[in-house]
Amino acid sequence: MISKYRVRTDLAVESKEKFEKDNVEIEGVVIRERYDREKEIKTTTVIIETDRGAKIMEKPKGVYITMEAPNLTVPDEDYHREVSKELAHHLRKVMGLKKEKSVLIAGLGNRDITPDALGPEVVRNLDINRHIVKEYGAAAVGEGSVHIVSSIIPGVMAQTGMETLEILQGIVRETKPDIVVAIDALAARSTKRLNCTIQITDTGINPGSGVLNHRNGLNQETLGVPVVAIGVPTVVDAATIVHDAMEHLLETLEEAEMEEFLSELITPQLHSMFVTPKDVDETVKNLSYTISEGLNIALNEV
């Protein structure tokens, strides 16, 4: 029945949970979990190694690192700083920052719509140095070698009349970065993961996919350089909330009866509605600082 009401999620950790409920092992997919009790951060690494695994998971082959930190919704600066350090640790590995690199950071989304403004807000808080290095050399921003950092907020098609991919292709062609980091708001399957989960992946991203507004993918194939994506789920599908709530209430019904009831209850309009927490304004602001600090920490060391 779950397949009838399609699970909408950008998180690999939620894709693999669909199979865990049925005790099904996913061929071609490696899953590792770690829980840091001191920091209260659960980290799940999903590695999709084969084409078959990618088909089953409905995601491209690659590495997906998911940090779940329930206290991220609390404005605790010390805790957010710990999350930033943990994020920086994962970014260094995924981005391969052992040697000097030129990094282009793209803040995706619409800055005028709060649940979609994460990317632009992160970029506003970054330490950008490409212009300084080009003008005065690396010594002007620190001792020894440095990562060269540039950024862009490409907006959305309704604002620019251009695909995000078109804008980034032009920038990549002119500035020749070694790697692109795309930051975007995501959609989750579970309300408990809203605004307290960070996903990092080396597979790139499809802007707008979480709310069914599919745009051309940003990945190594389309941009010609590796693309690392950072995302936080800020919305959940309204139909999923209704489905989950009613499924618990109707557990005594036969599956066919439950399916018939839910098909009448969940109207097509619900599938175009997305829900976000009421305090999303403050939460996105705090999250943007946390992610930007993680990027700054990762990119300030070579």
Coordinates of C-alpha atoms in Angstrom, one line a residue:
M1 CA 0.0 0.0 0.0
I2 CA 2.9 2.3 0.6
S3 CA 3.7 2.1 -3.1
K4 CA 0.3 3.5 -3.9
Y5 CA 0.9 6.6 -1.8
R6 CA 4.4 7.3 -3.0
V7 CA 6.9 8.1 -0.3
R8 CA 8.4 11.5 -1.1
T9 CA 11.8 12.0 0.4
D10 CA 15.2 13.4 -0.5
L11 CA 16.9 11.5 2.3
A12 CA 18.7 8.2 1.5
V13 CA 18.3 7.2 5.1
E14 CA 14.5 7.2 4.7
S15 CA 14.7 5.3 1.4
K16 CA 16.5 2.5 3.1
E17 CA 14.0 2.5 6.0
K18 CA 11.3 1.3 3.6
F19 CA 13.1 -2.0 3.2
E20 CA 14.0 -2.4 6.9
K21 CA 10.4 -2.6 7.9
D22 CA 10.0 -5.7 5.7
N23 CA 13.4 -7.1 6.8
V24 CA 14.7 -6.9 3.2
E25 CA 18.4 -6.6 2.6
I26 CA 19.3 -4.2 -0.2
E27 CA 21.6 -5.7 -2.8
G28 CA 24.5 -3.4 -3.7
V29 CA 23.9 -1.0 -0.8
V30 CA 26.2 -0.7 2.2
I31 CA 24.8 0.9 5.4
R32 CA 26.8 2.0 8.4
E33 CA 25.4 3.7 11.6
R34 CA 27.2 5.5 14.4
Y35 CA 25.8 7.3 17.4
D36 CA 27.8 9.8 19.4
R37 CA 26.2 9.9 22.9
E38 CA 28.2 12.8 24.0
K39 CA 27.2 15.0 21.1
E40 CA 23.8 13.4 20.6
I41 CA 24.3 13.0 16.9
K42 CA 23.4 9.9 14.9
T43 CA 25.3 9.4 11.7
T44 CA 24.1 7.0 9.0
T45 CA 26.3 6.4 5.9
V46 CA 24.5 4.9 2.9
I47 CA 26.8 3.8 0.1
I48 CA 25.1 2.8 -3.2
E49 CA 27.6 0.7 -5.0
T50 CA 25.8 -0.9 -8.0
D51 CA 23.2 0.1 -10.6
R52 CA 20.8 -2.4 -9.1
G53 CA 21.2 -0.8 -5.7
A54 CA 20.6 2.6 -7.3
K55 CA 17.4 1.4 -9.0
I56 CA 16.0 -0.1 -5.7
M57 CA 16.9 3.0 -3.7
E58 CA 15.8 5.3 -6.5
K59 CA 18.9 7.4 -6.0
P60 CA 22.2 7.7 -8.0
K61 CA 25.2 5.6 -7.0
G62 CA 27.4 7.4 -4.4
V63 CA 27.9 8.2 -0.8
Y64 CA 25.1 9.6 1.4
I65 CA 25.9 10.8 4.9
T66 CA 23.0 11.7 7.1
M67 CA 23.5 13.5 10.5
E68 CA 20.5 13.4 12.8
A69 CA 20.7 15.9 15.6
P70 CA 17.3 16.4 17.3
N71 CA 18.6 19.4 19.3
L72 CA 19.3 21.4 16.2
T73 CA 15.9 22.9 16.5
V74 CA 17.0 24.4 19.9
P75 CA 18.9 27.8 19.7
D76 CA 21.9 26.4 21.6
E77 CA 25.1 28.0 20.2
D78 CA 27.4 25.4 21.9
Y79 CA 25.5 22.5 20.4
H80 CA 25.3 24.0 17.0
R81 CA 29.0 24.6 17.1
E82 CA 29.5 20.9 17.8
V83 CA 27.3 20.0 14.8
S84 CA 29.3 22.4 12.7
K85 CA 32.6 20.6 13.6
E86 CA 31.1 17.2 12.9
L87 CA 29.8 18.5 9.5
A88 CA 33.2 19.9 8.7
H89 CA 34.7 16.5 9.4
H90 CA 32.5 14.8 6.9
L91 CA 32.9 17.5 4.3
R92 CA 36.7 17.2 4.4
K93 CA 36.4 13.5 3.5
V94 CA 33.6 13.8 0.9
M95 CA 35.2 16.8 -0.8
G96 CA 38.8 15.5 -0.6
L97 CA 40.3 18.6 1.0
K98 CA 43.7 17.2 1.7
K99 CA 45.2 19.5 -0.9
E100 CA 44.4 23.0 -2.0
K101 CA 41.2 23.3 -4.1
S102 CA 39.1 26.0 -5.7
V103 CA 35.5 25.6 -4.4
L104 CA 32.3 27.2 -5.8
I105 CA 29.4 27.2 -3.3
A106 CA 25.9 27.6 -4.8
G107 CA 23.1 28.5 -2.4
L108 CA 20.0 27.1 -4.2
G109 CA 16.4 28.1 -3.5
N110 CA 14.2 31.1 -3.3
R111 CA 15.3 33.5 -0.6
D112 CA 11.8 35.1 -0.5
I113 CA 10.2 31.8 0.7
T114 CA 11.5 30.9 4.1
P115 CA 11.4 27.0 3.9
D116 CA 13.3 27.3 0.6
A117 CA 15.8 30.0 1.7
L118 CA 18.4 27.8 3.4
G119 CA 20.9 27.9 0.5
P120 CA 20.9 31.7 0.1
E121 CA 21.1 32.2 3.8
V122 CA 24.1 29.8 4.1
V123 CA 26.0 31.7 1.4
R124 CA 25.5 35.0 3.1
N125 CA 27.6 33.7 6.1
L126 CA 30.5 32.2 4.2
D127 CA 34.1 33.3 4.2
I128 CA 34.7 34.2 0.6
N129 CA 38.3 34.8 -0.6
R130 CA 38.6 34.1 -4.3
H131 CA 38.7 37.9 -5.2
I132 CA 41.3 38.5 -2.5
V133 CA 43.6 35.6 -3.6
K134 CA 43.3 36.7 -7.3
E135 CA 44.2 40.3 -6.4
Y136 CA 46.9 39.8 -3.7
G137 CA 47.8 36.2 -3.6
A138 CA 47.2 33.4 -1.1
A139 CA 49.4 35.1 1.5
A140 CA 46.7 37.9 1.9
V141 CA 44.3 35.4 3.5
G142 CA 46.6 33.4 5.7
E143 CA 49.8 31.5 6.0
G144 CA 50.6 28.6 3.6
S145 CA 48.2 27.2 1.0
V146 CA 44.5 28.0 1.2
H147 CA 41.3 26.7 -0.4
I148 CA 39.9 29.3 -2.9
V149 CA 36.3 29.9 -2.1
S150 CA 33.7 31.6 -4.3
S151 CA 29.9 31.6 -4.1
I152 CA 26.7 32.3 -6.1
I153 CA 23.0 32.5 -5.3
P154 CA 21.5 31.6 -8.7
G155 CA 17.9 32.2 -7.6
V156 CA 15.0 30.3 -9.2
M157 CA 13.7 30.2 -12.7
A158 CA 10.7 32.5 -11.9
Q159 CA 13.2 35.2 -10.8
T160 CA 15.9 34.8 -13.5
G161 CA 14.2 33.1 -16.5
M162 CA 17.1 30.7 -16.5
E163 CA 17.7 27.2 -15.3
T164 CA 20.1 26.9 -12.3
L165 CA 22.1 24.5 -14.4
E166 CA 22.6 27.1 -17.2
I167 CA 23.8 29.7 -14.7
L168 CA 26.2 27.3 -13.0
Q169 CA 27.5 25.9 -16.3
G170 CA 28.5 29.4 -17.4
I171 CA 30.2 30.2 -14.0
V172 CA 32.0 26.8 -13.9
R173 CA 33.3 27.4 -17.5
E174 CA 34.6 30.9 -16.6
T175 CA 36.0 30.4 -13.1
K176 CA 37.1 26.7 -13.4
P177 CA 36.5 25.5 -9.8
D178 CA 37.8 22.0 -8.8
I179 CA 34.5 21.2 -7.1
V180 CA 31.0 22.6 -6.7
V181 CA 29.1 22.5 -3.4
A182 CA 25.3 22.9 -3.8
I183 CA 23.2 23.7 -0.7
D184 CA 19.4 23.3 -0.8
A185 CA 16.3 22.7 1.3
L186 CA 14.9 19.1 1.0
A187 CA 11.7 17.2 1.7
A188 CA 11.5 14.5 4.4
R189 CA 9.3 11.5 4.8
S190 CA 9.1 11.9 8.6
T191 CA 8.1 15.1 10.5
K192 CA 10.7 14.1 13.2
R193 CA 13.5 14.8 10.8
L194 CA 12.4 18.3 9.8
N195 CA 15.0 21.0 10.4
C196 CA 17.2 18.6 12.5
T197 CA 18.8 16.4 9.8
I198 CA 21.7 17.3 7.5
Q199 CA 22.5 15.1 4.4
I200 CA 25.8 15.3 2.6
T201 CA 26.2 13.4 -0.7
D202 CA 28.8 13.3 -3.5
T203 CA 26.1 12.6 -6.2
G204 CA 24.9 16.2 -6.8
I205 CA 21.4 17.4 -6.5
N206 CA 18.1 18.0 -8.5
P207 CA 16.9 21.5 -7.4
G208 CA 13.2 21.6 -6.5
S209 CA 12.7 17.8 -6.5
G210 CA 11.5 17.7 -2.9
V211 CA 8.4 19.7 -3.8
L212 CA 7.9 18.1 -7.3
N213 CA 9.4 21.1 -9.1
H214 CA 12.0 19.1 -10.9
R215 CA 14.8 21.0 -12.6
N216 CA 17.9 19.8 -14.4
G217 CA 20.3 17.9 -12.2
L218 CA 23.5 19.4 -10.9
N219 CA 26.2 16.7 -11.0
Q220 CA 29.6 15.8 -12.4
E221 CA 28.0 14.8 -15.7
T222 CA 26.2 18.1 -16.3
L223 CA 28.8 20.5 -14.8
G224 CA 32.0 18.7 -15.6
V225 CA 33.4 18.8 -12.0
P226 CA 32.5 16.9 -8.9
V227 CA 29.3 18.2 -7.1
V228 CA 28.8 17.7 -3.4
A229 CA 25.3 18.5 -2.1
I230 CA 24.3 19.6 1.4
G231 CA 20.6 19.6 2.3
V232 CA 18.3 19.9 5.3
P233 CA 14.6 18.8 5.1
T234 CA 12.4 21.8 5.8
V235 CA 9.1 20.4 4.4
V236 CA 7.0 17.2 4.5
D237 CA 4.3 16.1 2.1
A238 CA 0.8 16.7 3.6
A239 CA -0.5 13.5 2.1
T240 CA 2.1 11.6 3.9
I241 CA 1.1 13.1 7.3
V242 CA -2.5 12.2 6.7
H243 CA -1.6 8.7 5.5
D244 CA 0.6 7.9 8.5
A245 CA -2.0 9.3 11.0
M246 CA -4.9 7.3 9.5
E247 CA -2.9 4.2 9.0
H248 CA -2.4 3.9 12.8
L249 CA -6.0 4.5 13.5
L250 CA -7.2 1.9 10.9
E251 CA -4.8 -0.9 11.8
T252 CA -7.7 -3.2 12.6
L253 CA -9.0 -3.1 9.0
E254 CA -8.1 -5.4 6.3
E255 CA -5.4 -4.1 3.9
A256 CA -7.9 -3.8 1.0
E257 CA -10.4 -1.9 3.2
M258 CA -7.7 0.4 4.5
E259 CA -6.5 1.1 1.0
E260 CA -10.0 2.0 -0.2
F261 CA -10.5 4.3 2.7
L262 CA -7.2 6.1 2.2
S263 CA -7.8 6.5 -1.5
E264 CA -10.9 8.4 -0.8
L265 CA -9.4 10.4 2.0
I266 CA -6.2 11.5 0.4
T267 CA -7.2 13.8 -2.4
P268 CA -5.0 14.9 -5.3
Q269 CA -4.8 18.4 -3.7
L270 CA -3.0 17.0 -0.7
H271 CA -0.2 15.8 -2.9
S272 CA 0.6 19.3 -4.0
M273 CA 0.6 20.6 -0.4
F274 CA 3.7 20.7 1.8
V275 CA 3.9 21.4 5.5
T276 CA 6.6 23.2 7.5
P277 CA 7.0 23.9 11.2
K278 CA 5.6 27.3 12.4
D279 CA 9.0 28.4 13.7
V280 CA 10.7 27.8 10.4
D281 CA 12.0 31.4 10.1
E282 CA 14.2 31.2 13.2
T283 CA 15.1 27.6 12.6
V284 CA 16.4 28.3 9.0
K285 CA 18.4 31.2 10.3
N286 CA 20.1 29.1 12.9
L287 CA 20.6 26.2 10.5
S288 CA 22.2 28.5 8.0
Y289 CA 24.8 29.6 10.5
T290 CA 25.5 26.0 11.5
I291 CA 26.1 24.9 7.9
S292 CA 28.1 27.9 6.9
E293 CA 30.3 27.5 10.0
G294 CA 30.8 23.9 9.1
L295 CA 31.9 24.9 5.6
N296 CA 34.1 27.7 6.9
I297 CA 35.9 25.3 9.3
A298 CA 36.4 22.7 6.5
L299 CA 37.7 25.2 4.0
N300 CA 40.0 27.1 6.3
E301 CA 42.3 24.2 6.7
V302 CA 44.5 22.5 4.1

